[in-house]
Amino acid sequence: MAGLLSARVLSEHFEKVIILEREQLPEGPEARKNAPQGRHIHALLEAGLTVLDGLFPGLVRELVQEGADLVDLARDAAWLQSGSWKVRYEGGPHSVLVSRPFLEWKVRARVTARPNIEVWQGYAVEELLTDASRTRVTGAKVKGPEGERTLEGGLVVDTSGRGSRAPHWLEALGYGRPEEEQVGIDLGYTSRLYERPAGFDEWKILVVNGRAPEAKRSGFISNVEGGRWIVSLNGYFGDHAPIDDEGFLEFARGLPSPHLYEYIREAKPLTAPVSYKIPTSRWMHYEKMARFPEGFVLLGDTVCALNPVFGQGMTVACLGAKLLGEKVARARTSPGGLHAGLARSFQKELSKIVGLCWFLTTTMDLAYPETRGKRPLGLKAVQWSVQNMIDLTSLDAKSCHAFYEVLHMRKGMEGLLQPGFVAALLAYNLKSLFVPREQRANLTTLPPSPGRGEPPAEPGPRDIAA
Ligand SMILES: Cc1cc2nc3c(=O)[nH]c(=O)nc-3n(C[C@H](O)[C@H](O)[C@H](O)COP(=O)(O)OP(=O)(O)OC[C@H]3O[C@@H](n4cnc5c(N)ncnc54)[C@H](O)[C@@H]3O)c2cc1C
């Protein structure tokens, strides 16, 4: 996704953009060998949807026409977060519920339809090429079907994902390696597709996620195209759902609430369960490197591979690509052009987008004593307040809306500093000292949908934090 979106934005500024993809891409909406995560639920945050809709006008409409659901998540999601059910109301963030292979296939079709973008399939990047002084990346050495060759270009973008070899390439060029921050979670996903029961409309996406540190399991059911449900179960620290029918159901039965199990118990599976393991969340701090070459930028999972439970990865890729387009547009008209600090300043600005997501996910993950990672000073107090904030959003729609605006990256953290929200949270924090949790949060009852209205309007121009 990061590669496709980068190509899309760069095609406005360069004569030709070449996507080097090491595998042969499928013709249809199928999960790929080198993107196996596509077999698991892929939620899109509103900021990601807005970027996609801006880059590819009509894409959302096309997805909906072909069976995806455009949803109001405050209304259409039933979400147990950290042990309390979110209040449901109308007018929340939008998203589109679709499988990752289908979304990627549609995006790829739009990208490759642009006349100046080529996709070279079966071409693996082996190393970077530089000028004689090694201060500027000038291209890449690639290995393809007819052997090795070199390619020159004005800008090289690494979007090769978590397994990127950029740290090694930069070290070999004398730049050293970026600092690597890791939070160890030993998370495992197991997923399968089901037939969606006819006429079902209690929710369009169900998320069941208990409170840390007691609950280590989460479960998701989401509508996807083709009248199907994708069901993903996950667990931390080796508590992974098995890939046999009985084991999968039994794991679902052990989720923090019985609802998900009850929904899938009688449903008809369409595929066998498949699993994927995520040992760590990992952030490569390219923005902190003492020296960095011109002509080379990195984004997507290459820079930061987040715990996917929070559904941020594709949105961060969208926002990164949008930022890249803006930076390149500005650099082209500046006196120094493309090679006067663009690379470094891009990585620095990208780190602000990544930083917000990293903070949200790792704060929650570090609530488990088993989580491996640096625990910042004051973490316990932040976690206490975050848990209270989550519990507050189970009853108070206004606070829930403020929370969604930050979660869906329409606003940065300042979205939580509005006086109304701060006052509500402070009062709730105080209440939490005296009132038992079960009396001040909805811990048990899946809230009904507040309305069965029309699908929300297609996303128009909206604010995005980044
Ligand atoms: C289980 C799971 C669930 C997830 N759920 C969500 C979710 O709900 N919402 C969400 O937004 N995100 C989710 N994500 C994260 C999301 O998949 C990624 O953040 C997103 O796809 C961005 O990835 P990317 O494009 O940076 O890298 P990738 O998708 O990993 O793509 C990298 C590409 O580079 C190619 N490549 C690699 N090396 C080379 C090379 N040397 N030469 C040429 N090509 C190369 C690969 O073949 C691949 O096509 C999830 C991830 C996992 C693992």
Coordinates of C-alpha atoms and ligand atoms in Angstrom, one line a residue:
M1 CA 0.0 0.0 0.0
A2 CA 2.8 2.4 0.9
G3 CA 4.5 1.7 -2.5
L4 CA 1.3 2.1 -4.5
L5 CA 0.3 5.4 -2.8
S6 CA 3.8 6.8 -3.1
A7 CA 3.8 6.0 -6.8
R8 CA 0.5 7.7 -7.2
V9 CA 1.6 11.0 -5.6
L10 CA 5.0 11.0 -7.3
S11 CA 3.5 10.5 -10.7
E12 CA 2.4 14.1 -10.6
H13 CA 6.0 15.3 -10.3
F14 CA 8.2 12.9 -12.2
E15 CA 8.2 11.9 -15.9
K16 CA 8.1 8.3 -15.0
V17 CA 7.6 6.2 -11.8
I18 CA 8.7 2.6 -11.6
I19 CA 7.4 0.3 -8.9
L20 CA 9.8 -2.6 -8.3
E21 CA 7.9 -5.5 -6.8
R22 CA 9.7 -8.7 -6.1
E23 CA 6.7 -11.0 -6.6
Q24 CA 4.4 -11.7 -9.5
L25 CA 1.1 -9.9 -8.6
P26 CA -2.2 -11.8 -8.7
E27 CA -4.7 -10.8 -11.4
G28 CA -7.6 -10.5 -9.0
P29 CA -8.3 -9.6 -5.4
E30 CA -6.2 -12.3 -3.8
A31 CA -3.9 -12.3 -0.8
R32 CA -0.2 -12.3 -1.9
K33 CA 2.7 -14.3 -0.8
N34 CA 4.7 -11.3 0.3
A35 CA 1.8 -9.5 2.0
P36 CA 0.3 -12.4 3.9
Q37 CA -1.3 -10.0 6.4
G38 CA -3.9 -9.5 3.7
R39 CA -5.7 -12.6 5.0
H40 CA -6.5 -10.9 8.2
I41 CA -8.9 -8.1 9.1
H42 CA -7.8 -4.7 7.7
A43 CA -9.7 -1.7 9.1
L44 CA -9.2 1.7 7.6
L45 CA -9.3 4.8 9.8
E46 CA -11.1 7.8 8.5
A47 CA -8.0 9.8 7.8
G48 CA -6.8 7.0 5.5
L49 CA -10.2 6.8 3.8
T50 CA -10.1 10.6 3.2
V51 CA -6.6 10.3 1.6
L52 CA -7.6 7.4 -0.6
D53 CA -10.8 9.2 -1.7
G54 CA -8.7 12.3 -2.6
L55 CA -6.1 10.4 -4.6
F56 CA -8.6 8.2 -6.4
P57 CA -11.9 10.1 -6.9
G58 CA -14.7 7.6 -7.2
L59 CA -12.8 4.7 -5.6
V60 CA -15.0 4.6 -2.5
R61 CA -18.2 4.6 -4.7
E62 CA -16.7 1.8 -6.8
L63 CA -15.9 -0.3 -3.6
V64 CA -19.4 0.2 -2.4
Q65 CA -21.0 -0.7 -5.7
E66 CA -19.0 -3.9 -5.6
G67 CA -20.1 -5.0 -2.2
A68 CA -18.1 -3.1 0.4
D69 CA -19.9 -1.2 3.2
L70 CA -19.4 2.5 3.8
V71 CA -20.0 2.9 7.5
D72 CA -20.5 5.4 10.3
L73 CA -18.3 3.7 12.9
A74 CA -20.0 5.3 15.9
R75 CA -23.3 3.8 14.7
D76 CA -22.3 0.7 12.8
A77 CA -19.5 -0.7 15.1
A78 CA -20.1 -2.6 18.3
W79 CA -16.9 -2.2 20.1
L80 CA -15.8 -3.5 23.4
Q81 CA -12.5 -1.6 24.0
S82 CA -10.4 -2.4 27.0
G83 CA -13.3 -4.1 28.6
S84 CA -16.1 -1.4 28.1
W85 CA -18.6 -1.1 25.2
K86 CA -18.4 2.1 23.2
V87 CA -21.6 4.2 23.3
R88 CA -23.2 4.1 19.8
Y89 CA -24.5 7.3 18.1
E90 CA -24.9 8.7 14.6
G91 CA -22.3 11.0 13.1
G92 CA -19.0 9.3 13.9
P93 CA -16.0 8.6 11.7
H94 CA -16.5 7.0 8.4
S95 CA -14.7 3.9 7.1
V96 CA -15.2 1.4 4.4
L97 CA -15.3 -2.3 5.3
V98 CA -13.5 -4.3 2.7
S99 CA -10.9 -7.1 2.6
R100 CA -7.3 -6.0 2.2
P101 CA -6.7 -7.9 -1.0
F102 CA -9.8 -6.3 -2.6
L103 CA -8.8 -2.8 -1.5
E104 CA -5.2 -3.3 -2.7
W105 CA -6.4 -4.7 -6.0
K106 CA -8.7 -1.7 -6.6
V107 CA -5.9 0.8 -5.6
R108 CA -3.4 -1.0 -7.8
A109 CA -5.8 -0.8 -10.8
R110 CA -6.1 2.9 -10.4
V111 CA -2.3 3.4 -9.9
T112 CA -1.3 1.3 -12.9
A113 CA -3.9 3.1 -15.1
R114 CA -1.8 6.2 -14.8
P115 CA 0.3 6.5 -18.0
N116 CA 3.6 7.3 -16.4
I117 CA 3.6 4.5 -13.8
E118 CA 5.1 1.1 -14.5
V119 CA 5.1 -1.9 -12.3
W120 CA 8.0 -4.3 -12.8
Q121 CA 7.0 -7.6 -11.3
G122 CA 9.6 -10.1 -10.1
Y123 CA 12.2 -7.4 -9.5
A124 CA 13.8 -7.4 -6.1
V125 CA 15.9 -4.4 -5.0
E126 CA 19.3 -5.6 -3.9
E127 CA 21.2 -2.4 -3.0
L128 CA 21.3 1.4 -3.4
L129 CA 23.4 3.2 -5.9
T130 CA 25.0 6.5 -5.0
D131 CA 27.0 9.3 -6.5
A132 CA 30.8 9.2 -6.1
S133 CA 30.7 11.2 -2.8
R134 CA 28.0 8.8 -1.5
T135 CA 25.9 11.8 -0.4
R136 CA 23.1 11.2 -2.8
V137 CA 21.2 8.0 -3.7
T138 CA 21.0 7.9 -7.5
G139 CA 19.2 4.6 -8.1
A140 CA 19.1 0.9 -7.2
K141 CA 20.6 -2.4 -8.2
V142 CA 17.8 -4.9 -8.9
K143 CA 17.5 -8.6 -9.6
G144 CA 14.9 -9.5 -12.1
P145 CA 13.9 -12.3 -14.4
E146 CA 16.8 -11.5 -16.8
G147 CA 19.4 -11.1 -14.1
E148 CA 20.9 -8.1 -12.4
R149 CA 20.6 -4.6 -13.6
T150 CA 20.9 -1.0 -12.4
L151 CA 18.3 1.7 -12.5
E152 CA 18.9 5.4 -12.1
G153 CA 16.3 7.8 -10.7
G154 CA 15.8 11.3 -9.2
L155 CA 14.2 9.8 -6.0
V156 CA 14.3 6.3 -4.5
V157 CA 11.5 5.4 -2.1
D158 CA 11.8 2.4 0.1
T159 CA 8.4 0.9 0.9
S160 CA 9.5 -2.7 1.1
G161 CA 7.8 -3.2 4.5
R162 CA 9.0 -4.7 7.8
G163 CA 11.7 -6.7 6.2
S164 CA 13.4 -3.7 4.5
R165 CA 17.1 -4.0 4.1
A166 CA 17.6 -0.2 4.3
P167 CA 19.5 -0.3 7.7
H168 CA 22.0 -2.7 6.1
W169 CA 22.3 -0.6 2.9
L170 CA 22.8 2.6 4.8
E171 CA 25.4 1.0 7.0
A172 CA 27.3 -0.3 4.0
L173 CA 27.3 3.3 2.6
G174 CA 28.9 4.6 5.8
Y175 CA 25.8 6.2 7.4
G176 CA 25.4 3.7 10.2
R177 CA 22.2 2.1 11.2
P178 CA 19.1 3.9 12.5
E179 CA 18.1 3.5 16.1
E180 CA 15.6 0.7 16.4
E181 CA 12.8 0.9 19.0
Q182 CA 10.9 -2.3 19.7
V183 CA 8.0 -3.3 22.0
G184 CA 7.8 -7.1 22.3
I185 CA 4.2 -8.4 22.2
D186 CA 4.4 -12.0 20.6
L187 CA 1.0 -11.4 19.1
G188 CA -0.6 -14.0 16.8
Y189 CA -3.6 -13.5 14.5
T190 CA -5.8 -16.3 13.2
S191 CA -8.5 -15.5 10.6
R192 CA -11.0 -17.0 8.4
L193 CA -13.9 -16.0 6.2
Y194 CA -17.6 -16.8 6.9
E195 CA -20.8 -16.4 5.1
R196 CA -22.6 -13.4 6.5
P197 CA -26.1 -14.5 7.8
A198 CA -28.8 -13.2 5.6
G199 CA -30.5 -10.0 6.8
F200 CA -28.1 -9.5 9.7
D201 CA -27.9 -5.9 10.7
E202 CA -27.1 -5.6 14.4
W203 CA -23.7 -4.1 13.6
K204 CA -21.3 -4.1 10.6
I205 CA -18.2 -4.6 12.6
L206 CA -17.8 -6.1 16.0
V207 CA -14.6 -5.7 18.1
V208 CA -14.1 -7.5 21.4
N209 CA -11.1 -6.4 23.3
G210 CA -10.7 -6.9 27.0
R211 CA -8.8 -4.9 29.6
A212 CA -5.1 -5.4 30.1
P213 CA -3.4 -7.0 31.9
E214 CA -6.1 -9.7 32.6
A215 CA -7.4 -10.1 29.0
K216 CA -4.8 -11.1 26.4
R217 CA -7.3 -11.9 23.6
S218 CA -9.2 -9.9 21.1
G219 CA -11.6 -10.8 18.3
F220 CA -13.1 -9.0 15.3
I221 CA -15.9 -9.7 12.9
S222 CA -16.2 -7.3 10.0
N223 CA -18.4 -7.2 7.0
V224 CA -16.4 -7.5 3.8
E225 CA -17.4 -7.6 0.1
G226 CA -19.1 -10.7 -1.3
G227 CA -21.6 -10.9 1.6
R228 CA -18.9 -12.3 3.8
W229 CA -17.6 -11.8 7.3
I230 CA -13.9 -11.8 8.1
V231 CA -13.3 -13.1 11.6
S232 CA -9.9 -12.5 13.1
L233 CA -8.9 -13.7 16.6
N234 CA -5.7 -12.6 18.2
G235 CA -3.8 -13.1 21.4
Y236 CA -0.7 -11.8 23.1
F237 CA 2.4 -13.6 24.4
G238 CA 1.9 -16.8 22.6
D239 CA -1.8 -17.2 23.4
H240 CA -2.6 -17.7 19.7
A241 CA -5.8 -19.1 18.2
P242 CA -5.4 -22.6 16.6
I243 CA -6.0 -23.2 12.9
D244 CA -8.4 -26.1 13.3
D245 CA -12.1 -25.6 13.4
E246 CA -12.7 -26.7 17.0
G247 CA -9.7 -24.9 18.4
F248 CA -10.7 -21.7 16.6
L249 CA -14.2 -21.7 18.1
E250 CA -12.8 -22.7 21.5
F251 CA -10.4 -19.7 21.4
A252 CA -13.4 -17.4 20.5
R253 CA -15.3 -18.8 23.5
G254 CA -12.4 -17.6 25.7
L255 CA -12.6 -14.0 24.5
P256 CA -13.4 -11.3 27.2
S257 CA -17.1 -11.3 26.1
P258 CA -19.2 -14.2 24.8
H259 CA -20.7 -12.2 22.0
L260 CA -18.3 -13.0 19.2
Y261 CA -18.4 -16.7 19.9
E262 CA -22.2 -16.6 19.8
Y263 CA -22.3 -14.9 16.4
I264 CA -19.9 -17.3 14.7
R265 CA -21.0 -20.5 16.4
E266 CA -23.7 -21.3 13.9
A267 CA -22.2 -19.3 10.9
K268 CA -20.9 -21.1 7.9
P269 CA -17.1 -20.9 7.4
L270 CA -15.9 -20.3 3.8
T271 CA -12.1 -20.7 4.3
A272 CA -9.8 -22.6 6.6
P273 CA -8.2 -20.5 9.4
V274 CA -4.7 -19.1 8.7
S275 CA -2.3 -17.5 11.1
Y276 CA 0.3 -14.7 11.2
K277 CA 2.7 -13.8 14.0
I278 CA 3.8 -10.4 15.0
P279 CA 6.6 -10.6 17.6
T280 CA 7.1 -6.8 18.1
S281 CA 6.0 -3.4 17.2
R282 CA 9.0 -1.8 15.6
W283 CA 10.0 1.8 14.8
M284 CA 13.2 2.5 12.9
H285 CA 14.2 6.1 13.7
Y286 CA 15.6 7.2 10.4
E287 CA 14.7 10.8 11.4
K288 CA 17.3 10.7 14.2
M289 CA 20.3 9.6 12.0
A290 CA 23.2 11.9 12.3
R291 CA 23.8 11.8 8.5
F292 CA 21.3 10.9 5.8
P293 CA 21.8 10.8 2.0
E294 CA 19.7 12.9 -0.4
G295 CA 17.5 11.3 -2.9
F296 CA 16.2 8.5 -0.6
V297 CA 13.1 8.4 1.5
L298 CA 11.3 5.6 3.4
L299 CA 7.7 5.1 4.5
G300 CA 5.1 2.7 5.6
D301 CA 6.0 -0.4 7.6
T302 CA 9.6 0.1 6.5
V303 CA 9.7 2.9 9.0
C304 CA 7.2 1.7 11.6
A305 CA 5.4 -1.6 11.8
L306 CA 2.8 -1.1 14.5
N307 CA 0.7 -3.6 16.5
P308 CA -2.2 -4.0 14.0
V309 CA -4.8 -4.4 16.7
F310 CA -5.3 -0.6 16.4
G311 CA -5.8 -0.7 12.6
Q312 CA -3.4 2.2 11.9
G313 CA -0.8 0.8 9.4
M314 CA -2.6 1.5 6.1
T315 CA -3.7 5.0 7.3
V316 CA -0.1 5.8 8.3
A317 CA 1.0 4.7 4.8
C318 CA -1.7 7.0 3.3
L319 CA -0.7 10.0 5.4
G320 CA 3.0 9.3 4.6
A321 CA 2.4 9.2 0.9
K322 CA 0.3 12.4 1.1
L323 CA 3.1 14.1 3.0
L324 CA 5.6 12.9 0.4
G325 CA 3.6 14.4 -2.4
E326 CA 3.4 17.7 -0.6
K327 CA 7.1 17.8 0.2
V328 CA 8.2 16.9 -3.3
A329 CA 5.8 19.6 -4.8
R330 CA 7.4 22.2 -2.5
A331 CA 11.0 21.0 -3.1
R332 CA 10.6 21.1 -6.9
T333 CA 9.9 24.8 -6.8
S334 CA 12.5 25.7 -4.2
P335 CA 16.1 26.9 -5.2
G336 CA 17.8 23.7 -4.0
G337 CA 15.3 21.4 -5.8
L338 CA 14.8 17.8 -4.8
H339 CA 18.2 17.3 -3.2
A340 CA 18.5 20.1 -0.7
G341 CA 17.3 18.5 2.5
L342 CA 14.1 16.9 1.3
A343 CA 15.0 13.4 2.5
R344 CA 15.8 14.4 6.1
S345 CA 12.9 16.8 6.5
F346 CA 10.5 14.2 5.1
Q347 CA 11.6 11.6 7.7
K348 CA 11.4 14.2 10.5
E349 CA 7.8 15.2 9.6
L350 CA 6.8 11.6 9.0
S351 CA 8.0 10.7 12.5
K352 CA 5.3 13.1 13.9
I353 CA 2.6 11.1 12.2
V354 CA 4.1 7.8 13.3
G355 CA 4.7 9.2 16.9
L356 CA 1.0 9.7 17.6
C357 CA 0.2 6.1 16.6
W358 CA 3.2 4.7 18.4
F359 CA 2.2 6.4 21.6
L360 CA -1.4 5.2 21.5
T361 CA -0.5 1.5 20.8
T362 CA 2.5 1.1 23.0
T363 CA 0.8 2.8 25.9
M364 CA -1.9 0.2 25.8
D365 CA 0.6 -2.7 25.1
L366 CA 2.9 -1.7 28.0
A367 CA 0.0 -2.3 30.4
Y368 CA 1.0 -6.0 30.2
P369 CA 3.9 -6.9 32.5
E370 CA 5.0 -9.4 29.9
T371 CA 5.5 -6.7 27.2
R372 CA 9.1 -6.0 26.5
G373 CA 10.0 -2.4 26.0
K374 CA 11.1 0.9 27.5
R375 CA 8.5 2.1 30.1
P376 CA 8.5 5.9 30.1
L377 CA 8.3 7.8 33.3
G378 CA 4.7 8.4 34.4
L379 CA 3.4 5.5 32.2
K380 CA 1.2 4.1 35.0
A381 CA -0.6 7.5 35.4
V382 CA -1.1 7.9 31.7
Q383 CA -2.5 4.3 31.5
W384 CA -4.9 5.0 34.4
S385 CA -6.2 8.1 32.7
V386 CA -6.4 6.4 29.2
Q387 CA -8.4 3.5 30.8
N388 CA -10.8 6.1 32.4
M389 CA -11.1 7.9 29.1
I390 CA -12.1 4.6 27.4
D391 CA -14.6 3.8 30.1
L392 CA -16.0 7.3 29.8
T393 CA -16.6 6.8 26.1
S394 CA -18.8 3.9 27.0
L395 CA -21.5 6.3 28.2
D396 CA -20.8 9.8 27.0
A397 CA -21.3 10.3 23.2
K398 CA -19.6 13.7 23.3
S399 CA -16.4 12.4 24.9
C400 CA -16.5 9.4 22.6
H401 CA -16.7 11.7 19.6
A402 CA -13.6 13.7 20.8
F403 CA -11.8 10.4 21.3
Y404 CA -12.7 9.1 17.8
E405 CA -11.5 12.3 16.2
V406 CA -8.0 11.6 17.6
L407 CA -8.1 7.9 17.0
H408 CA -9.1 8.4 13.4
M409 CA -6.5 11.0 13.0
R410 CA -8.8 13.9 12.1
K411 CA -7.1 15.7 14.9
G412 CA -3.8 15.3 16.7
M413 CA -3.6 14.9 20.5
E414 CA -4.7 18.5 20.9
G415 CA -8.2 17.1 20.1
L416 CA -8.2 15.7 23.6
L417 CA -7.4 19.1 25.1
Q418 CA -10.7 20.8 24.3
P419 CA -12.1 22.3 27.6
G420 CA -15.3 20.2 27.4
F421 CA -13.5 17.0 27.1
V422 CA -10.8 17.8 29.7
A423 CA -13.5 18.7 32.2
A424 CA -15.5 15.5 31.5
L425 CA -12.4 13.4 31.9
L426 CA -11.2 15.1 35.1
A427 CA -14.7 14.6 36.7
Y428 CA -14.6 11.0 35.6
N429 CA -11.1 10.5 37.0
L430 CA -12.4 11.7 40.3
K431 CA -15.5 9.5 40.1
S432 CA -13.3 6.5 39.3
L433 CA -11.8 6.9 42.8
F434 CA -15.1 6.3 44.5
V435 CA -17.5 4.5 42.2
P436 CA -16.8 0.9 41.2
R437 CA -16.1 0.4 37.5
E438 CA -19.2 -1.6 36.8
Q439 CA -21.4 1.3 38.0
R440 CA -19.7 3.9 35.9
A441 CA -19.1 2.1 32.6
N442 CA -20.9 -0.3 30.3
L443 CA -19.0 -3.5 30.8
T444 CA -21.6 -6.0 29.8
T445 CA -24.3 -4.9 27.4
L446 CA -23.7 -4.7 23.6
P447 CA -25.4 -1.5 22.8
P448 CA -28.1 -1.7 20.0
S449 CA -27.6 0.4 16.9
P450 CA -29.1 3.9 17.4
G451 CA -30.6 3.9 13.9
R452 CA -30.9 1.7 10.8
G453 CA -30.6 4.7 8.5
E454 CA -29.0 5.2 5.1
P455 CA -25.3 4.6 4.6
P456 CA -23.3 7.7 5.4
A457 CA -22.6 10.2 2.6
E458 CA -19.4 9.6 0.7
P459 CA -16.4 11.3 2.3
G460 CA -15.9 14.8 1.1
P461 CA -13.0 17.0 2.0
R462 CA -12.4 16.7 5.7
D463 CA -9.8 17.8 8.2
I464 CA -6.8 15.4 8.8
A465 CA -4.5 16.0 11.7
A466 CA -1.4 15.5 9.6
Ligands
LIG1 C1 -2.1 -9.4 10.9 C2 -2.1 -7.9 10.5 C3 -3.3 -7.2 10.5 C4 -3.2 -5.9 10.1 N1 -4.4 -5.2 10.2 C5 -4.4 -3.9 9.8 C6 -5.6 -3.1 9.9 O1 -6.6 -3.5 10.5 N2 -5.5 -1.8 9.5 C7 -4.4 -1.3 8.9 O2 -4.4 -0.1 8.5 N3 -3.3 -2.0 8.9 C8 -3.2 -3.2 9.3 N4 -2.1 -3.9 9.2 C9 -0.8 -3.3 8.7 C10 -0.8 -3.1 7.2 O3 -0.9 -4.4 6.6 C11 0.5 -2.4 6.8 O4 0.8 -1.4 7.7 C12 0.3 -1.8 5.4 O5 0.0 -2.8 4.5 C13 1.5 -1.0 4.9 O6 2.4 -1.8 4.5 P1 3.6 -1.5 3.5 O7 3.0 -1.1 2.2 O8 4.5 -0.5 4.2 O9 4.4 -2.8 3.4 P2 3.9 -4.3 2.9 O10 2.4 -4.4 2.8 O11 4.6 -5.3 3.7 O12 4.5 -4.3 1.4 C14 5.8 -4.4 1.1 C15 6.0 -4.8 -0.4 O13 7.3 -4.7 -0.7 C16 7.7 -5.8 -1.5 N5 9.1 -6.0 -1.3 C17 9.8 -6.3 -0.1 N6 11.1 -6.3 -0.3 C18 11.3 -6.0 -1.6 C19 12.5 -5.8 -2.3 N7 13.7 -6.0 -1.8 N8 12.4 -5.5 -3.7 C20 11.1 -5.3 -4.2 N9 10.0 -5.5 -3.5 C21 10.1 -5.8 -2.2 C22 6.8 -6.9 -0.9 O14 6.7 -8.0 -1.9 C23 5.5 -6.2 -0.7 O15 4.7 -6.2 -1.8 C24 -2.0 -5.3 9.6 C25 -0.9 -6.0 9.6 C26 -0.9 -7.3 10.0 C27 0.4 -8.1 10.1

